[in-house]
Amino acid sequence: MLIKRKRAWDLPEAAATDEAAFLNRRAFAKLFAAGSIAAATSSVPFAGPAEAAEAVGPPAGDPSAGMYPFERNGAYALERPLSQERLVSTYNNYYEFGSSKTIWRKAREMPVRPWQVQIDGMVEKEQTVDIDDLLNRMPLEERLYRHRCVEAWSINVPWSGFPMAALVDFARPLSGAKYVRMETFVDRDVASGQRASWYPWPYVEGLTIEEATNELAFLATGMYGHPLPQQNGGPLRLAVPWKYGFKSVKGLVRFTFTDQKPLTFWHEVQGSEYGFWANVNPEVDHPRWSQASEKFLQSTDDIGFAASPKEVPTQKFNGYGEQVAHLYTGLEKEYGVKLWR
Ligand SMILES: Nc1nc2c(c(=O)[nH]1)N[C@H]1C(S)=C(S)[C@@H](COP(=O)(O)O)O[C@H]1N2
Ligand SMILES: [Mo]
């Protein structure tokens, strides 16, 4: 019998967290040793070329399609090529639609209009803004960013959108606000993963105001020169490339300005492994695997057990230290390296 063993980088956070946290540990260990989880996951079909047309491209009937492409901001260059769009569109983490990587088909059934974004908490005036109004008000551009998942795989993506600093400006936060709490939509009918009651829905993430207004913090409305497909977080998602991927929250409907550090989704699920800061740091291992290197995924050929994608060293702050390292110098002294996870 062929026993397929999962590699750490292939281990979905599902296997890493919900089984570990919610199933009997010995039962889980047995199941894992027997290869059932690996077998179940490895048999999931990734989209072949024939399916690509269905998986790739903007959501159906997106009224903003005519605004794309946005002008590329040349300040963000990459040392490796962009990842293939078909890969980025069909290899996803989006627990609202299930814990496997192949949720794209389900996600694409989600309507992206009407889509309202609530801005509340410690702001001059609470407001709800329509996504299309927001698109008309924001300074739109394209940026090429690295994306480094905590599972130790990475991709290079051309995002379209606007700097989060522009949204913070628009929100007019009060001087006492210290954090921005971000919330994903809830719709149990469309997002079947949200029927899993052991997760603390909605998905919540957070940044300090200094992080949110750093030049790198980006709100993406598109990728590859067109509106963002649902599986990648359309119509609105965060892209914070110096942090592990789970910080880049998808399907955003709410920004709350607050003086309280937000309790984030993954921190609530598995606090010892997924912290608030989550800055990419090759020197701080995940409790169950090394973060020293990553598998760079360029195309769908790099996925699966047979393939051997490029192993590259992970860089501190995912290579963005020049822009963000200064945000953490005080914290490092205050809390030590542990809270960096
Ligand atoms: N709402 C929500 N946002 C999310 C997630 C999620 O499960 N739900 N997964 C995160 C993780 S772990 C990663 S790696 C990225 C994946 O983004 P991509 O599918 O566009 O590559 O989305 C992040 N944002
Ligand atoms: Mo991730």
PDB file of C-alpha atoms in Angstrom, residues 106-245:
ATOM      1  CA  LYS A 106     -18.203  27.184  -4.203  1.00  0.00           C
ATOM      2  CA  ALA A 107     -16.825  30.665  -3.591  1.00  0.00           C
ATOM      3  CA  ARG A 108     -17.651  31.780  -7.114  1.00  0.00           C
ATOM      4  CA  GLU A 109     -21.347  31.289  -6.360  1.00  0.00           C
ATOM      5  CA  MET A 110     -21.267  34.151  -3.870  1.00  0.00           C
ATOM      6  CA  PRO A 111     -22.872  37.371  -5.182  1.00  0.00           C
ATOM      7  CA  VAL A 112     -20.441  40.318  -5.042  1.00  0.00           C
ATOM      8  CA  ARG A 113     -23.180  42.984  -5.360  1.00  0.00           C
ATOM      9  CA  PRO A 114     -24.777  44.645  -3.519  1.00  0.00           C
ATOM     10  CA  TRP A 115     -21.735  44.980  -1.215  1.00  0.00           C
ATOM     11  CA  GLN A 116     -21.666  47.492   1.610  1.00  0.00           C
ATOM     12  CA  VAL A 117     -18.748  48.321   3.851  1.00  0.00           C
ATOM     13  CA  GLN A 118     -19.427  49.516   7.373  1.00  0.00           C
ATOM     14  CA  ILE A 119     -17.022  51.943   9.054  1.00  0.00           C
ATOM     15  CA  ASP A 120     -17.649  52.356  12.756  1.00  0.00           C
ATOM     16  CA  GLY A 121     -16.302  52.614  16.289  1.00  0.00           C
ATOM     17  CA  MET A 122     -13.948  55.459  17.189  1.00  0.00           C
ATOM     18  CA  VAL A 123     -14.512  57.612  14.095  1.00  0.00           C
ATOM     19  CA  GLU A 124     -15.840  61.153  13.674  1.00  0.00           C
ATOM     20  CA  LYS A 125     -18.950  59.770  12.014  1.00  0.00           C
ATOM     21  CA  GLU A 126     -19.972  56.149  11.518  1.00  0.00           C
ATOM     22  CA  GLN A 127     -20.925  55.373   7.924  1.00  0.00           C
ATOM     23  CA  THR A 128     -21.777  52.639   5.486  1.00  0.00           C
ATOM     24  CA  VAL A 129     -20.298  52.940   2.037  1.00  0.00           C
ATOM     25  CA  ASP A 130     -21.115  51.044  -1.126  1.00  0.00           C
ATOM     26  CA  ILE A 131     -18.144  49.230  -2.682  1.00  0.00           C
ATOM     27  CA  ASP A 132     -18.641  51.071  -5.989  1.00  0.00           C
ATOM     28  CA  ASP A 133     -18.654  54.472  -4.210  1.00  0.00           C
ATOM     29  CA  LEU A 134     -15.493  53.437  -2.434  1.00  0.00           C
ATOM     30  CA  LEU A 135     -13.844  52.479  -5.742  1.00  0.00           C
ATOM     31  CA  ASN A 136     -14.707  55.924  -7.109  1.00  0.00           C
ATOM     32  CA  ARG A 137     -13.226  57.734  -4.115  1.00  0.00           C
ATOM     33  CA  MET A 138      -9.977  55.828  -3.614  1.00  0.00           C
ATOM     34  CA  PRO A 139      -6.582  56.288  -5.360  1.00  0.00           C
ATOM     35  CA  LEU A 140      -6.458  53.115  -7.476  1.00  0.00           C
ATOM     36  CA  GLU A 141      -3.259  51.349  -8.500  1.00  0.00           C
ATOM     37  CA  GLU A 142      -1.673  47.958  -9.128  1.00  0.00           C
ATOM     38  CA  ARG A 143       1.135  46.480  -7.004  1.00  0.00           C
ATOM     39  CA  LEU A 144       3.149  43.294  -7.262  1.00  0.00           C
ATOM     40  CA  TYR A 145       3.408  41.670  -3.829  1.00  0.00           C
ATOM     41  CA  ARG A 146       4.826  38.526  -2.314  1.00  0.00           C
ATOM     42  CA  HIS A 147       2.375  36.464  -0.249  1.00  0.00           C
ATOM     43  CA  ARG A 148       3.793  34.083   2.338  1.00  0.00           C
ATOM     44  CA  CYS A 149       1.366  31.652   4.010  1.00  0.00           C
ATOM     45  CA  VAL A 150       2.151  30.443   7.524  1.00  0.00           C
ATOM     46  CA  GLU A 151       2.007  26.923   6.007  1.00  0.00           C
ATOM     47  CA  ALA A 152       5.340  27.748   4.296  1.00  0.00           C
ATOM     48  CA  TRP A 153       4.252  28.207   0.695  1.00  0.00           C
ATOM     49  CA  SER A 154       4.385  31.485  -1.173  1.00  0.00           C
ATOM     50  CA  ILE A 155       3.072  33.134  -4.319  1.00  0.00           C
ATOM     51  CA  ASN A 156       3.656  36.420  -6.183  1.00  0.00           C
ATOM     52  CA  VAL A 157       0.461  38.297  -7.040  1.00  0.00           C
ATOM     53  CA  PRO A 158      -0.385  41.498  -8.937  1.00  0.00           C
ATOM     54  CA  TRP A 159      -3.065  43.100  -6.754  1.00  0.00           C
ATOM     55  CA  SER A 160      -5.258  46.004  -7.829  1.00  0.00           C
ATOM     56  CA  GLY A 161      -6.716  48.272  -5.179  1.00  0.00           C
ATOM     57  CA  PHE A 162      -5.795  51.203  -2.965  1.00  0.00           C
ATOM     58  CA  PRO A 163      -3.573  51.927   0.038  1.00  0.00           C
ATOM     59  CA  MET A 164      -5.304  51.234   3.332  1.00  0.00           C
ATOM     60  CA  ALA A 165      -4.046  54.644   4.484  1.00  0.00           C
ATOM     61  CA  ALA A 166      -6.588  56.188   2.078  1.00  0.00           C
ATOM     62  CA  LEU A 167      -9.414  54.283   3.750  1.00  0.00           C
ATOM     63  CA  VAL A 168      -8.197  55.331   7.210  1.00  0.00           C
ATOM     64  CA  ASP A 169      -8.190  58.949   5.993  1.00  0.00           C
ATOM     65  CA  PHE A 170     -11.696  58.550   4.644  1.00  0.00           C
ATOM     66  CA  ALA A 171     -12.862  57.032   7.971  1.00  0.00           C
ATOM     67  CA  ARG A 172     -11.534  59.983  10.039  1.00  0.00           C
ATOM     68  CA  PRO A 173     -10.628  58.044  13.202  1.00  0.00           C
ATOM     69  CA  LEU A 174     -10.606  59.757  16.595  1.00  0.00           C
ATOM     70  CA  SER A 175      -7.193  60.337  18.137  1.00  0.00           C
ATOM     71  CA  GLY A 176      -7.791  57.640  20.770  1.00  0.00           C
ATOM     72  CA  ALA A 177      -8.199  54.864  18.173  1.00  0.00           C
ATOM     73  CA  LYS A 178      -5.223  52.482  18.281  1.00  0.00           C
ATOM     74  CA  TYR A 179      -6.361  49.534  16.133  1.00  0.00           C
ATOM     75  CA  VAL A 180      -8.474  48.715  13.103  1.00  0.00           C
ATOM     76  CA  ARG A 181     -10.578  45.580  13.479  1.00  0.00           C
ATOM     77  CA  MET A 182     -11.648  44.011  10.181  1.00  0.00           C
ATOM     78  CA  GLU A 183     -14.516  41.635   9.684  1.00  0.00           C
ATOM     79  CA  THR A 184     -15.469  39.204   6.907  1.00  0.00           C
ATOM     80  CA  PHE A 185     -19.093  38.783   5.732  1.00  0.00           C
ATOM     81  CA  VAL A 186     -21.347  36.152   7.318  1.00  0.00           C
ATOM     82  CA  ASP A 187     -23.746  34.227   5.094  1.00  0.00           C
ATOM     83  CA  ARG A 188     -24.323  30.629   6.084  1.00  0.00           C
ATOM     84  CA  ASP A 189     -26.395  29.920   2.985  1.00  0.00           C
ATOM     85  CA  VAL A 190     -23.610  30.824   0.576  1.00  0.00           C
ATOM     86  CA  ALA A 191     -20.565  30.054   2.734  1.00  0.00           C
ATOM     87  CA  SER A 192     -21.099  26.484   3.906  1.00  0.00           C
ATOM     88  CA  GLY A 193     -17.942  26.568   6.032  1.00  0.00           C
ATOM     89  CA  GLN A 194     -19.717  29.024   8.314  1.00  0.00           C
ATOM     90  CA  ARG A 195     -22.111  26.253   9.318  1.00  0.00           C
ATOM     91  CA  ALA A 196     -19.166  24.740  11.197  1.00  0.00           C
ATOM     92  CA  SER A 197     -20.114  26.064  14.606  1.00  0.00           C
ATOM     93  CA  TRP A 198     -16.736  25.289  16.215  1.00  0.00           C
ATOM     94  CA  TYR A 199     -15.177  28.233  14.424  1.00  0.00           C
ATOM     95  CA  PRO A 200     -15.658  31.736  15.885  1.00  0.00           C
ATOM     96  CA  TRP A 201     -17.277  33.389  12.840  1.00  0.00           C
ATOM     97  CA  PRO A 202     -17.007  35.968  11.501  1.00  0.00           C
ATOM     98  CA  TYR A 203     -13.336  35.828  10.519  1.00  0.00           C
ATOM     99  CA  VAL A 204     -11.703  38.796  12.222  1.00  0.00           C
ATOM    100  CA  GLU A 205      -8.293  40.354  11.731  1.00  0.00           C
ATOM    101  CA  GLY A 206      -6.668  43.470  13.053  1.00  0.00           C
ATOM    102  CA  LEU A 207      -3.832  45.926  12.615  1.00  0.00           C
ATOM    103  CA  THR A 208      -2.524  48.805  14.668  1.00  0.00           C
ATOM    104  CA  ILE A 209      -3.246  52.216  13.130  1.00  0.00           C
ATOM    105  CA  GLU A 210       0.495  52.539  12.424  1.00  0.00           C
ATOM    106  CA  GLU A 211       0.427  49.250  10.502  1.00  0.00           C
ATOM    107  CA  ALA A 212      -2.789  50.138   8.684  1.00  0.00           C
ATOM    108  CA  THR A 213      -1.347  53.455   7.529  1.00  0.00           C
ATOM    109  CA  ASN A 214       2.036  52.037   6.568  1.00  0.00           C
ATOM    110  CA  GLU A 215       2.567  52.432   2.819  1.00  0.00           C
ATOM    111  CA  LEU A 216       2.510  48.641   2.304  1.00  0.00           C
ATOM    112  CA  ALA A 217      -0.937  47.951   3.773  1.00  0.00           C
ATOM    113  CA  PHE A 218      -3.144  47.557   0.728  1.00  0.00           C
ATOM    114  CA  LEU A 219      -6.828  46.884   0.177  1.00  0.00           C
ATOM    115  CA  ALA A 220      -7.259  44.751  -2.914  1.00  0.00           C
ATOM    116  CA  THR A 221     -10.307  44.921  -5.149  1.00  0.00           C
ATOM    117  CA  GLY A 222      -8.727  43.133  -8.080  1.00  0.00           C
ATOM    118  CA  MET A 223      -5.884  40.936  -9.290  1.00  0.00           C
ATOM    119  CA  TYR A 224      -4.262  40.231 -12.660  1.00  0.00           C
ATOM    120  CA  GLY A 225      -5.846  43.385 -14.037  1.00  0.00           C
ATOM    121  CA  HIS A 226      -9.510  42.628 -13.319  1.00  0.00           C
ATOM    122  CA  PRO A 227     -11.937  42.582 -10.380  1.00  0.00           C
ATOM    123  CA  LEU A 228     -11.019  40.176  -7.597  1.00  0.00           C
ATOM    124  CA  PRO A 229     -12.684  36.759  -7.822  1.00  0.00           C
ATOM    125  CA  GLN A 230     -14.575  35.640  -4.751  1.00  0.00           C
ATOM    126  CA  GLN A 231     -12.129  32.829  -3.923  1.00  0.00           C
ATOM    127  CA  ASN A 232      -9.359  35.411  -3.496  1.00  0.00           C
ATOM    128  CA  GLY A 233     -11.508  37.607  -1.262  1.00  0.00           C
ATOM    129  CA  GLY A 234     -13.494  39.678  -3.746  1.00  0.00           C
ATOM    130  CA  PRO A 235     -14.854  42.209  -3.768  1.00  0.00           C
ATOM    131  CA  LEU A 236     -12.539  43.521  -1.004  1.00  0.00           C
ATOM    132  CA  ARG A 237      -9.588  41.970   0.864  1.00  0.00           C
ATOM    133  CA  LEU A 238      -6.514  43.071   2.743  1.00  0.00           C
ATOM    134  CA  ALA A 239      -2.966  42.493   1.468  1.00  0.00           C
ATOM    135  CA  VAL A 240      -0.273  42.929   4.149  1.00  0.00           C
ATOM    136  CA  PRO A 241       2.722  41.217   2.554  1.00  0.00           C
ATOM    137  CA  TRP A 242       5.101  41.425   5.532  1.00  0.00           C
ATOM    138  CA  LYS A 243       2.768  39.273   7.619  1.00  0.00           C
ATOM    139  CA  TYR A 244       1.720  35.637   7.311  1.00  0.00           C
ATOM    140  CA  GLY A 245      -1.137  35.101   4.872  1.00  0.00           C
TER     141      GLY A 245
END
